[in-house]
């Protein structure tokens, strides 16, 4: 049976068919749906781990324990899990072990555009790169088998357009991959120097075997159309190149992007007059080609930035102009994402903006606190940096500056990598104020549970991390729970805590407005008490706008959360109960 | 020949259901199909774009400028933004609903006027009031199904095939109102 599947769903299907038993991941666009699809198979143990490093280690443990295991993450997640990954390359695997990493060329929802293929080379771990959903499934299955054959973890590399495109996939039955017997094997699994030295020798031998495999396997496929032009490509770039050039070029489609097949490449280059390497982001394949003496054209004519398109390739290779098209004759306002109507973060940033504080920011829906009119966030680097970077700022600029400084961090992000920063603040005598934005869910990536929500990935009830006790245990003595929609009180709390010469935590508690359990009702409406002061416009609520110099609330967008009622200085906004 | 359909709108408008119904209908017709959309940030009220491509064999999941046979726009400004993607001789189907983006709300930008006329002057455009038709069908939530109806009319796939997919994609208890909405779009 053929089914239209998202690339991510196809990876999940591939893992299922390969008999995977354990999948541990941390969400991150564009990789999240892989693990969400895994949950649909009862045979598989799945979890949202607190962060990618933990997720990778759970998968590694499962593999050593004899099971086929997988961990999935976005590109920056691979940075977080890099430590165990580099060493499990040495130990090799028990059950097949696959790390599935999704890059985001074009940065549709990411803070950088890093190219994960560099990790494959750096960690000496082979990497497969599918270019559509059917390959997503096939390559994932293959990766599990090859992982066991070569005693190595495998990377699957995806990119946004592969992860988030649906194409047809042939479904098969689940293979039986029995749990292997557990064997104590100190030389293989205890990576202290004496053992690691020997394992490094094994890794280099394994690389040679994998290079041979890359030469002989038809995962690196030759497509001959009798052309003088050759194209070496992989992943989504293959689809664009094939769309653009069709049969006007020959292709060497690399399904395995590390290690690369030197001989195959040299033969291909020799057989063609002109050879292009077409790859998004960094010149990884191109650099390899040039290092083995292959004369290829790559980033001289193709950009290092963003996503490619077929027309771009047509223009670069064939010199063909793009088709004619019409466009607007005036500027079109952009439509950036905004905090939803009813978003609890809006109250927090309204207060922080009003107080004119420096806001050490983090990653989540609340990064949108940097967008006008709230425009309150000063920095966003990576998950967890809000807490530790604020300590650095305070140490650099001193106590007076610190009284104007707060960190904001979401509940999931705090569990991911905020706790260690808070420990640092206490340990090294910082006086920072950290605001944990507890909206009871991992919002940004589409509502995943996390250790603070009290539910597992399967929705089962579990022990809930108590943020108050946790902060107390770290050594924070001033912890206040406050509702960010009670703006008067919230403002008072923030003022008190930043003034304090001791570290403090404010837990801004109000659930995400999109949670099913949150039931706002009615609509907010403007009465004739309105003096047109436009304070409510400072909220940046998508439902509130100015029409003919009068503030109006769009009933189709308002969900009746009532934040504007609370900020209006004249009591001119009222809740209208509707049915 | 590969055909290209682009669906554009604002996060939360239900464009995903439209692409699901479209994709499923095309598979039943035996086409190779690719549907591509970007998840994540755009869900939060940003612009959303879905590409649907079908034919004997489809490679690229995305549509380039000047290559869309049909653009289905859930919102007026998004129709205007997508215009450069329309192929010469292609059709743009527009819901005349207006949603102010944040820069317009804050006064940093203005929402262009008479977009319908400006698009119609340079392209083959059909403009409908899908919100009104959805209300007529029984729920404002069915705007997306009204628009699928409109697109179905412009497609080369017979009416019954579309209805079949609507029946299998929409939950039973909303089926009746959605079928009404589909018909209102189809006959608009
Ligand atoms: C290392 C890393 N992993 C994953 C992500 C993707 N990501 C961005 S924000 C976020 C979680 C946000 O959740 P939370 O902190 O609870 O804030 P909310 O969005 O709910 O406001 C995730 C998983 C990332 N940017 N970096």
Short mmCIF file of N, CA, C and O in Angstrom, two decimals, chain A residues 4 6 29 33 108-109 132 160-161 164-168 236 238-240 242-243 308-312 323-338 340 365 368 372-373 443-444 446 514 537 540-542 544-545 547 557, chain B residues 2 10 23-24 27 31-47 51 53 57-62 64-67 75 77-78 80-81 83-84 86 88 99-106 109-113 118 122:
data_model
loop_
_atom_site.label_atom_id
_atom_site.label_comp_id
_atom_site.label_asym_id
_atom_site.label_seq_id
_atom_site.Cartn_x
_atom_site.Cartn_y
_atom_site.Cartn_z
N UNK A 4 0.64 8.79 1.36
CA UNK A 4 1.28 10.11 1.34
C UNK A 4 1.79 10.40 2.74
O UNK A 4 1.01 10.55 3.67
N UNK A 6 4.60 12.51 5.39
CA UNK A 6 5.61 13.50 5.69
C UNK A 6 6.98 12.80 5.78
O UNK A 6 7.05 11.67 6.28
N UNK A 29 11.91 21.98 15.73
CA UNK A 29 11.52 22.07 14.33
C UNK A 29 12.79 22.06 13.46
O UNK A 29 13.72 22.76 13.80
N UNK A 33 8.08 15.94 14.47
CA UNK A 33 7.03 14.96 14.13
C UNK A 33 7.54 13.53 14.07
O UNK A 33 6.75 12.59 14.12
N UNK A 108 13.73 28.65 8.70
CA UNK A 108 12.29 28.86 8.86
C UNK A 108 11.93 28.96 10.34
O UNK A 108 11.04 29.71 10.72
N UNK A 109 12.59 28.19 11.18
CA UNK A 109 12.33 28.31 12.62
C UNK A 109 13.57 27.95 13.43
O UNK A 109 13.52 27.07 14.27
N UNK A 132 13.57 12.22 -0.38
CA UNK A 132 12.10 12.30 -0.32
C UNK A 132 11.60 11.30 0.73
O UNK A 132 12.40 10.60 1.37
N UNK A 160 14.62 20.80 6.26
CA UNK A 160 13.21 21.21 6.39
C UNK A 160 12.32 20.69 5.26
O UNK A 160 11.25 20.14 5.51
N UNK A 161 12.78 20.82 4.03
CA UNK A 161 11.91 20.45 2.89
C UNK A 161 11.75 18.95 2.74
O UNK A 161 10.82 18.50 2.09
N UNK A 164 9.39 18.13 6.01
CA UNK A 164 8.04 18.69 5.97
C UNK A 164 7.38 18.63 4.61
O UNK A 164 6.45 19.38 4.32
N UNK A 165 7.88 17.76 3.73
CA UNK A 165 7.16 17.50 2.49
C UNK A 165 6.55 16.12 2.58
O UNK A 165 7.14 15.21 3.14
N UNK A 166 5.36 16.00 2.00
CA UNK A 166 4.73 14.69 1.93
C UNK A 166 4.92 14.13 0.54
O UNK A 166 4.71 14.82 -0.44
N UNK A 167 5.33 12.87 0.48
CA UNK A 167 5.33 12.18 -0.81
C UNK A 167 5.02 10.71 -0.56
O UNK A 167 4.87 10.28 0.58
N UNK A 168 4.89 9.95 -1.66
CA UNK A 168 4.34 8.60 -1.53
C UNK A 168 5.36 7.60 -0.99
O UNK A 168 6.52 7.60 -1.38
N UNK A 236 17.78 17.03 -0.63
CA UNK A 236 16.76 17.83 -1.31
C UNK A 236 17.33 18.51 -2.55
O UNK A 236 16.62 18.73 -3.53
N UNK A 238 19.12 17.26 -4.75
CA UNK A 238 18.93 16.37 -5.89
C UNK A 238 17.58 16.63 -6.54
O UNK A 238 17.46 16.72 -7.76
N UNK A 239 16.54 16.76 -5.72
CA UNK A 239 15.20 16.96 -6.27
C UNK A 239 15.13 18.27 -7.06
O UNK A 239 14.52 18.34 -8.12
N UNK A 240 15.75 19.31 -6.52
CA UNK A 240 15.74 20.60 -7.23
C UNK A 240 16.52 20.49 -8.54
O UNK A 240 16.10 20.98 -9.58
N UNK A 242 17.22 17.81 -10.30
CA UNK A 242 16.54 16.92 -11.24
C UNK A 242 15.36 17.65 -11.89
O UNK A 242 15.11 17.52 -13.08
N UNK A 243 14.64 18.42 -11.08
CA UNK A 243 13.52 19.21 -11.59
C UNK A 243 14.03 20.22 -12.64
O UNK A 243 13.42 20.41 -13.68
N UNK A 308 17.78 26.42 -1.91
CA UNK A 308 17.87 26.53 -3.36
C UNK A 308 16.48 26.33 -3.97
O UNK A 308 15.54 25.91 -3.30
N UNK A 309 16.38 26.64 -5.27
CA UNK A 309 15.15 26.34 -6.01
C UNK A 309 15.56 25.83 -7.39
O UNK A 309 16.67 26.11 -7.85
N UNK A 310 14.64 25.13 -8.06
CA UNK A 310 14.97 24.65 -9.40
C UNK A 310 15.34 25.79 -10.37
O UNK A 310 16.30 25.65 -11.12
N UNK A 311 14.62 26.89 -10.33
CA UNK A 311 14.92 27.98 -11.27
C UNK A 311 16.31 28.56 -11.07
O UNK A 311 16.98 28.96 -12.02
N UNK A 312 16.72 28.59 -9.82
CA UNK A 312 18.05 29.08 -9.50
C UNK A 312 19.11 28.18 -10.14
O UNK A 312 20.11 28.66 -10.68
N UNK A 323 10.92 32.01 -15.40
CA UNK A 323 9.70 32.36 -16.14
C UNK A 323 9.21 33.76 -15.75
O UNK A 323 9.49 34.24 -14.66
N UNK A 324 8.46 34.36 -16.68
CA UNK A 324 7.95 35.71 -16.39
C UNK A 324 6.89 35.64 -15.31
O UNK A 324 6.13 34.68 -15.20
N UNK A 325 6.85 36.67 -14.51
CA UNK A 325 5.79 36.70 -13.50
C UNK A 325 5.46 38.16 -13.18
O UNK A 325 6.23 39.06 -13.47
N UNK A 326 4.27 38.35 -12.61
CA UNK A 326 3.85 39.70 -12.24
C UNK A 326 4.03 39.87 -10.74
O UNK A 326 4.03 38.90 -9.99
N UNK A 327 4.16 41.10 -10.30
CA UNK A 327 4.20 41.29 -8.85
C UNK A 327 3.58 42.62 -8.49
O UNK A 327 3.29 43.45 -9.35
N UNK A 328 3.37 42.80 -7.20
CA UNK A 328 2.72 44.00 -6.71
C UNK A 328 3.59 45.22 -7.01
O UNK A 328 4.80 45.14 -7.02
N UNK A 329 2.93 46.34 -7.23
CA UNK A 329 3.67 47.54 -7.59
C UNK A 329 3.89 48.44 -6.37
O UNK A 329 4.20 49.60 -6.49
N UNK A 330 3.69 47.88 -5.19
CA UNK A 330 3.86 48.68 -3.97
C UNK A 330 4.41 47.76 -2.88
O UNK A 330 4.34 46.54 -3.01
N UNK A 331 4.97 48.31 -1.82
CA UNK A 331 5.49 47.45 -0.76
C UNK A 331 4.38 46.66 -0.07
O UNK A 331 3.30 47.20 0.17
N UNK A 332 4.64 45.41 0.19
CA UNK A 332 3.66 44.57 0.88
C UNK A 332 4.12 44.38 2.32
O UNK A 332 5.23 43.89 2.54
N UNK A 333 3.31 44.78 3.28
CA UNK A 333 3.75 44.62 4.68
C UNK A 333 4.06 43.16 4.99
O UNK A 333 3.36 42.26 4.54
N UNK A 334 5.13 42.93 5.74
CA UNK A 334 5.45 41.56 6.12
C UNK A 334 4.45 41.08 7.16
O UNK A 334 3.77 41.87 7.80
N UNK A 335 4.35 39.76 7.30
CA UNK A 335 3.44 39.21 8.31
C UNK A 335 4.28 38.27 9.19
O UNK A 335 4.32 37.06 8.96
N UNK A 336 5.00 38.83 10.15
CA UNK A 336 5.81 37.97 11.02
C UNK A 336 4.92 37.21 11.98
O UNK A 336 3.78 37.64 12.24
N UNK A 337 5.41 36.09 12.50
CA UNK A 337 4.62 35.40 13.52
C UNK A 337 4.49 36.30 14.76
O UNK A 337 5.38 37.11 15.02
N UNK A 338 3.40 36.17 15.46
CA UNK A 338 3.19 36.98 16.67
C UNK A 338 2.72 36.07 17.80
O UNK A 338 2.25 34.96 17.56
N UNK A 340 0.16 34.60 20.16
CA UNK A 340 -1.26 34.41 19.92
C UNK A 340 -2.09 35.34 20.83
O UNK A 340 -1.62 35.78 21.86
N UNK A 365 8.38 30.41 22.44
CA UNK A 365 7.40 31.39 21.93
C UNK A 365 7.74 32.79 22.42
O UNK A 365 7.49 33.78 21.75
N UNK A 368 9.40 35.88 20.80
CA UNK A 368 8.59 36.89 20.10
C UNK A 368 8.42 38.16 20.94
O UNK A 368 7.91 39.16 20.46
N UNK A 372 8.21 44.13 17.80
CA UNK A 372 7.42 45.33 18.10
C UNK A 372 5.94 44.94 18.21
O UNK A 372 5.50 44.03 17.52
N UNK A 373 5.16 45.60 19.05
CA UNK A 373 5.54 46.75 19.86
C UNK A 373 6.17 46.39 21.21
O UNK A 373 6.65 47.29 21.90
N UNK A 443 5.66 25.16 24.16
CA UNK A 443 4.73 25.80 23.23
C UNK A 443 5.25 25.88 21.81
O UNK A 443 4.61 25.42 20.86
N UNK A 444 6.43 26.45 21.67
CA UNK A 444 7.00 26.80 20.36
C UNK A 444 6.93 25.66 19.34
O UNK A 444 6.62 25.87 18.18
N UNK A 446 4.95 23.16 19.30
CA UNK A 446 3.63 22.59 19.06
C UNK A 446 3.09 21.70 20.16
O UNK A 446 2.48 20.68 19.91
N UNK A 514 -3.60 28.11 24.05
CA UNK A 514 -4.03 27.12 23.06
C UNK A 514 -4.24 25.73 23.68
O UNK A 514 -4.67 24.80 22.99
N UNK A 537 -2.75 49.27 22.99
CA UNK A 537 -2.00 48.99 21.75
C UNK A 537 -0.58 48.53 22.05
O UNK A 537 0.07 47.91 21.21
N UNK A 540 0.46 44.65 21.75
CA UNK A 540 0.74 43.91 20.52
C UNK A 540 -0.17 42.70 20.39
O UNK A 540 0.25 41.64 19.94
N UNK A 541 -1.43 42.88 20.80
CA UNK A 541 -2.40 41.78 20.65
C UNK A 541 -2.94 41.79 19.23
O UNK A 541 -3.34 42.84 18.73
N UNK A 542 -2.94 40.64 18.55
CA UNK A 542 -3.40 40.64 17.15
C UNK A 542 -4.87 41.03 17.00
O UNK A 542 -5.30 41.36 15.90
N UNK A 544 -6.32 43.57 18.65
CA UNK A 544 -6.55 45.00 18.92
C UNK A 544 -5.85 45.85 17.87
O UNK A 544 -4.66 45.69 17.63
N UNK A 545 -6.60 46.74 17.22
CA UNK A 545 -5.98 47.61 16.23
C UNK A 545 -6.65 48.99 16.26
O UNK A 545 -7.65 49.19 16.95
N UNK A 547 -8.58 51.75 14.03
CA UNK A 547 -9.26 52.02 12.76
C UNK A 547 -9.83 53.42 12.83
O UNK A 547 -10.57 53.73 13.78
N UNK A 557 -10.84 37.50 16.35
CA UNK A 557 -9.50 37.15 16.84
C UNK A 557 -9.42 37.10 18.35
O UNK A 557 -8.58 36.42 18.92
N UNK B 2 3.75 18.36 -14.99
CA UNK B 2 3.49 18.56 -13.57
C UNK B 2 2.65 19.81 -13.38
O UNK B 2 2.90 20.83 -14.02
N UNK B 10 -2.93 32.72 6.41
CA UNK B 10 -2.36 33.15 7.68
C UNK B 10 -2.43 31.97 8.64
O UNK B 10 -3.42 31.23 8.64
N UNK B 23 -4.30 16.80 -1.52
CA UNK B 23 -3.34 15.72 -1.68
C UNK B 23 -4.02 14.36 -1.80
O UNK B 23 -3.72 13.58 -2.71
N UNK B 24 -4.97 14.10 -0.91
CA UNK B 24 -5.65 12.80 -0.93
C UNK B 24 -6.45 12.59 -2.21
O UNK B 24 -6.51 11.49 -2.74
N UNK B 27 -4.01 11.66 -5.03
CA UNK B 27 -3.48 10.30 -4.96
C UNK B 27 -4.49 9.31 -5.50
O UNK B 27 -4.17 8.39 -6.24
N UNK B 31 -2.07 10.06 -9.33
CA UNK B 31 -0.91 10.92 -9.61
C UNK B 31 0.21 10.67 -8.62
O UNK B 31 -0.01 10.23 -7.50
N UNK B 32 1.44 11.00 -9.04
CA UNK B 32 2.52 11.19 -8.08
C UNK B 32 2.28 12.58 -7.47
O UNK B 32 1.95 13.53 -8.19
N UNK B 33 2.41 12.69 -6.15
CA UNK B 33 2.05 13.94 -5.49
C UNK B 33 3.13 14.33 -4.49
O UNK B 33 3.69 13.48 -3.80
N UNK B 34 3.43 15.62 -4.41
CA UNK B 34 4.23 16.13 -3.29
C UNK B 34 3.53 17.34 -2.68
O UNK B 34 3.07 18.22 -3.40
N UNK B 35 3.47 17.33 -1.36
CA UNK B 35 2.85 18.44 -0.64
C UNK B 35 3.90 18.97 0.33
O UNK B 35 4.46 18.21 1.10
N UNK B 36 4.17 20.26 0.26
CA UNK B 36 5.22 20.80 1.12
C UNK B 36 4.74 22.02 1.88
O UNK B 36 4.14 22.93 1.31
N UNK B 37 4.96 21.99 3.17
CA UNK B 37 4.59 23.16 3.97
C UNK B 37 5.60 23.32 5.08
O UNK B 37 6.28 22.37 5.45
N UNK B 38 5.70 24.53 5.60
CA UNK B 38 6.65 24.77 6.67
C UNK B 38 5.90 24.86 7.99
O UNK B 38 4.95 25.63 8.11
N UNK B 39 6.29 24.01 8.94
CA UNK B 39 5.63 24.02 10.25
C UNK B 39 6.44 24.92 11.18
O UNK B 39 7.49 25.41 10.80
N UNK B 40 5.98 25.07 12.40
CA UNK B 40 6.81 25.79 13.37
C UNK B 40 6.37 27.23 13.56
O UNK B 40 5.20 27.48 13.76
N UNK B 41 7.32 28.14 13.48
CA UNK B 41 7.07 29.55 13.74
C UNK B 41 5.82 30.08 13.06
O UNK B 41 5.06 30.86 13.63
N UNK B 42 5.60 29.66 11.81
CA UNK B 42 4.53 30.26 11.02
C UNK B 42 3.14 29.99 11.61
O UNK B 42 2.19 30.67 11.29
N UNK B 43 3.08 28.97 12.48
CA UNK B 43 1.77 28.69 13.10
C UNK B 43 1.29 29.88 13.92
O UNK B 43 0.11 30.06 14.14
N UNK B 44 2.21 30.69 14.38
CA UNK B 44 1.85 31.79 15.27
C UNK B 44 1.41 33.03 14.51
O UNK B 44 2.00 34.09 14.65
N UNK B 45 0.42 32.88 13.64
CA UNK B 45 -0.15 34.06 12.98
C UNK B 45 0.70 34.64 11.86
O UNK B 45 0.43 35.72 11.38
N UNK B 46 1.74 33.93 11.43
CA UNK B 46 2.56 34.40 10.33
C UNK B 46 1.99 33.95 8.98
O UNK B 46 0.97 33.26 8.93
N UNK B 47 2.66 34.34 7.89
CA UNK B 47 2.24 33.88 6.56
C UNK B 47 2.49 32.39 6.45
O UNK B 47 3.52 31.91 6.90
N UNK B 51 2.79 24.15 -0.87
CA UNK B 51 2.93 23.83 -2.28
C UNK B 51 2.38 22.44 -2.52
O UNK B 51 2.72 21.52 -1.80
N UNK B 53 2.18 19.72 -5.69
CA UNK B 53 2.59 19.46 -7.08
C UNK B 53 2.17 18.05 -7.45
O UNK B 53 2.29 17.13 -6.66
N UNK B 57 5.53 12.13 -12.50
CA UNK B 57 6.65 11.98 -11.57
C UNK B 57 7.05 13.39 -11.12
O UNK B 57 7.35 14.24 -11.94
N UNK B 58 6.99 13.61 -9.82
CA UNK B 58 7.29 14.93 -9.28
C UNK B 58 8.63 14.89 -8.57
O UNK B 58 8.88 13.99 -7.76
N UNK B 59 9.50 15.82 -8.83
CA UNK B 59 10.78 15.91 -8.11
C UNK B 59 10.72 16.98 -7.02
O UNK B 59 10.49 16.69 -5.86
N UNK B 60 10.90 18.24 -7.40
CA UNK B 60 10.95 19.30 -6.39
C UNK B 60 9.63 19.39 -5.62
O UNK B 60 8.56 19.40 -6.21
N UNK B 61 9.69 19.49 -4.29
CA UNK B 61 8.44 19.70 -3.54
C UNK B 61 8.02 21.17 -3.50
O UNK B 61 6.95 21.46 -3.00
N UNK B 62 8.85 22.06 -3.99
CA UNK B 62 8.48 23.48 -3.92
C UNK B 62 8.16 24.05 -5.29
O UNK B 62 8.53 23.50 -6.33
N UNK B 64 8.38 27.44 -7.76
CA UNK B 64 9.16 28.66 -7.97
C UNK B 64 8.27 29.81 -8.41
O UNK B 64 7.13 29.62 -8.82
N UNK B 65 8.85 31.02 -8.41
CA UNK B 65 8.15 32.18 -8.97
C UNK B 65 7.81 31.94 -10.43
O UNK B 65 8.60 31.38 -11.17
N UNK B 66 6.61 32.35 -10.82
CA UNK B 66 6.19 32.22 -12.21
C UNK B 66 5.78 30.82 -12.60
O UNK B 66 5.61 30.53 -13.78
N UNK B 67 5.60 29.92 -11.62
CA UNK B 67 5.33 28.51 -11.95
C UNK B 67 4.00 27.95 -11.44
O UNK B 67 3.67 26.81 -11.71
N UNK B 75 -6.45 34.78 2.20
CA UNK B 75 -6.49 36.15 2.72
C UNK B 75 -5.95 37.06 1.63
O UNK B 75 -5.06 36.68 0.86
N UNK B 77 -4.17 40.02 1.49
CA UNK B 77 -2.76 40.47 1.45
C UNK B 77 -1.84 39.32 1.06
O UNK B 77 -0.86 39.51 0.34
N UNK B 78 -2.17 38.13 1.53
CA UNK B 78 -1.36 36.96 1.19
C UNK B 78 -1.49 36.62 -0.29
O UNK B 78 -0.55 36.13 -0.91
N UNK B 80 -1.84 38.88 -2.59
CA UNK B 80 -1.01 39.90 -3.22
C UNK B 80 0.47 39.51 -3.12
O UNK B 80 1.24 39.62 -4.06
N UNK B 81 0.83 39.00 -1.95
CA UNK B 81 2.22 38.60 -1.73
C UNK B 81 2.62 37.43 -2.65
O UNK B 81 3.74 37.34 -3.12
N UNK B 83 1.42 36.70 -5.58
CA UNK B 83 1.21 36.97 -7.00
C UNK B 83 2.42 36.64 -7.90
O UNK B 83 2.24 36.08 -8.99
N UNK B 84 3.65 36.96 -7.49
CA UNK B 84 4.79 36.65 -8.37
C UNK B 84 4.96 35.16 -8.68
O UNK B 84 5.67 34.80 -9.61
N UNK B 86 2.55 33.22 -9.66
CA UNK B 86 1.57 32.80 -10.65
C UNK B 86 2.21 32.70 -12.03
O UNK B 86 2.96 33.57 -12.46
N UNK B 88 2.18 32.68 -16.10
CA UNK B 88 1.44 33.42 -17.12
C UNK B 88 0.26 32.56 -17.54
O UNK B 88 0.45 31.41 -17.92
N UNK B 99 -6.87 40.35 7.03
CA UNK B 99 -6.35 40.24 8.40
C UNK B 99 -5.11 41.12 8.51
O UNK B 99 -4.14 40.90 7.79
N UNK B 100 -5.15 42.08 9.41
CA UNK B 100 -4.01 43.01 9.55
C UNK B 100 -2.81 42.30 10.15
O UNK B 100 -2.90 41.69 11.21
N UNK B 101 -1.65 42.38 9.49
CA UNK B 101 -0.43 41.85 10.14
C UNK B 101 0.07 42.85 11.18
O UNK B 101 -0.34 44.02 11.17
N UNK B 102 0.94 42.38 12.08
CA UNK B 102 1.37 43.23 13.20
C UNK B 102 1.94 44.59 12.76
O UNK B 102 1.60 45.60 13.37
N UNK B 103 2.76 44.66 11.71
CA UNK B 103 3.27 45.99 11.33
C UNK B 103 2.15 46.97 10.94
O UNK B 103 2.29 48.17 11.11
N UNK B 104 1.04 46.45 10.43
CA UNK B 104 -0.11 47.32 10.12
C UNK B 104 -0.80 47.73 11.42
O UNK B 104 -1.15 48.89 11.64
N UNK B 105 -0.95 46.76 12.33
CA UNK B 105 -1.59 47.06 13.62
C UNK B 105 -0.82 48.14 14.37
O UNK B 105 -1.39 49.07 14.93
N UNK B 106 0.52 48.05 14.34
CA UNK B 106 1.31 49.04 15.09
C UNK B 106 1.47 50.35 14.31
O UNK B 106 2.04 51.30 14.83
N UNK B 109 3.30 50.04 9.00
CA UNK B 109 3.08 49.79 7.57
C UNK B 109 1.59 49.98 7.28
O UNK B 109 0.79 49.98 8.21
N UNK B 110 1.24 50.16 6.02
CA UNK B 110 -0.19 50.23 5.71
C UNK B 110 -0.63 49.05 4.86
O UNK B 110 0.13 48.53 4.04
N UNK B 111 -1.88 48.64 5.08
CA UNK B 111 -2.46 47.55 4.31
C UNK B 111 -2.86 48.13 2.96
O UNK B 111 -3.69 49.04 2.90
N UNK B 112 -2.30 47.63 1.87
CA UNK B 112 -2.60 48.23 0.56
C UNK B 112 -4.11 48.23 0.25
O UNK B 112 -4.83 47.33 0.69
N UNK B 113 -4.55 49.24 -0.50
CA UNK B 113 -5.98 49.35 -0.81
C UNK B 113 -6.30 48.69 -2.15
O UNK B 113 -5.44 48.54 -3.00
N UNK B 118 -6.30 45.49 -8.15
CA UNK B 118 -4.92 45.50 -8.63
C UNK B 118 -4.50 44.12 -9.15
O UNK B 118 -3.80 44.01 -10.15
N UNK B 122 -3.93 42.45 -13.56
CA UNK B 122 -2.76 41.79 -14.17
C UNK B 122 -2.87 40.27 -14.23
O UNK B 122 -2.00 39.61 -14.79
#
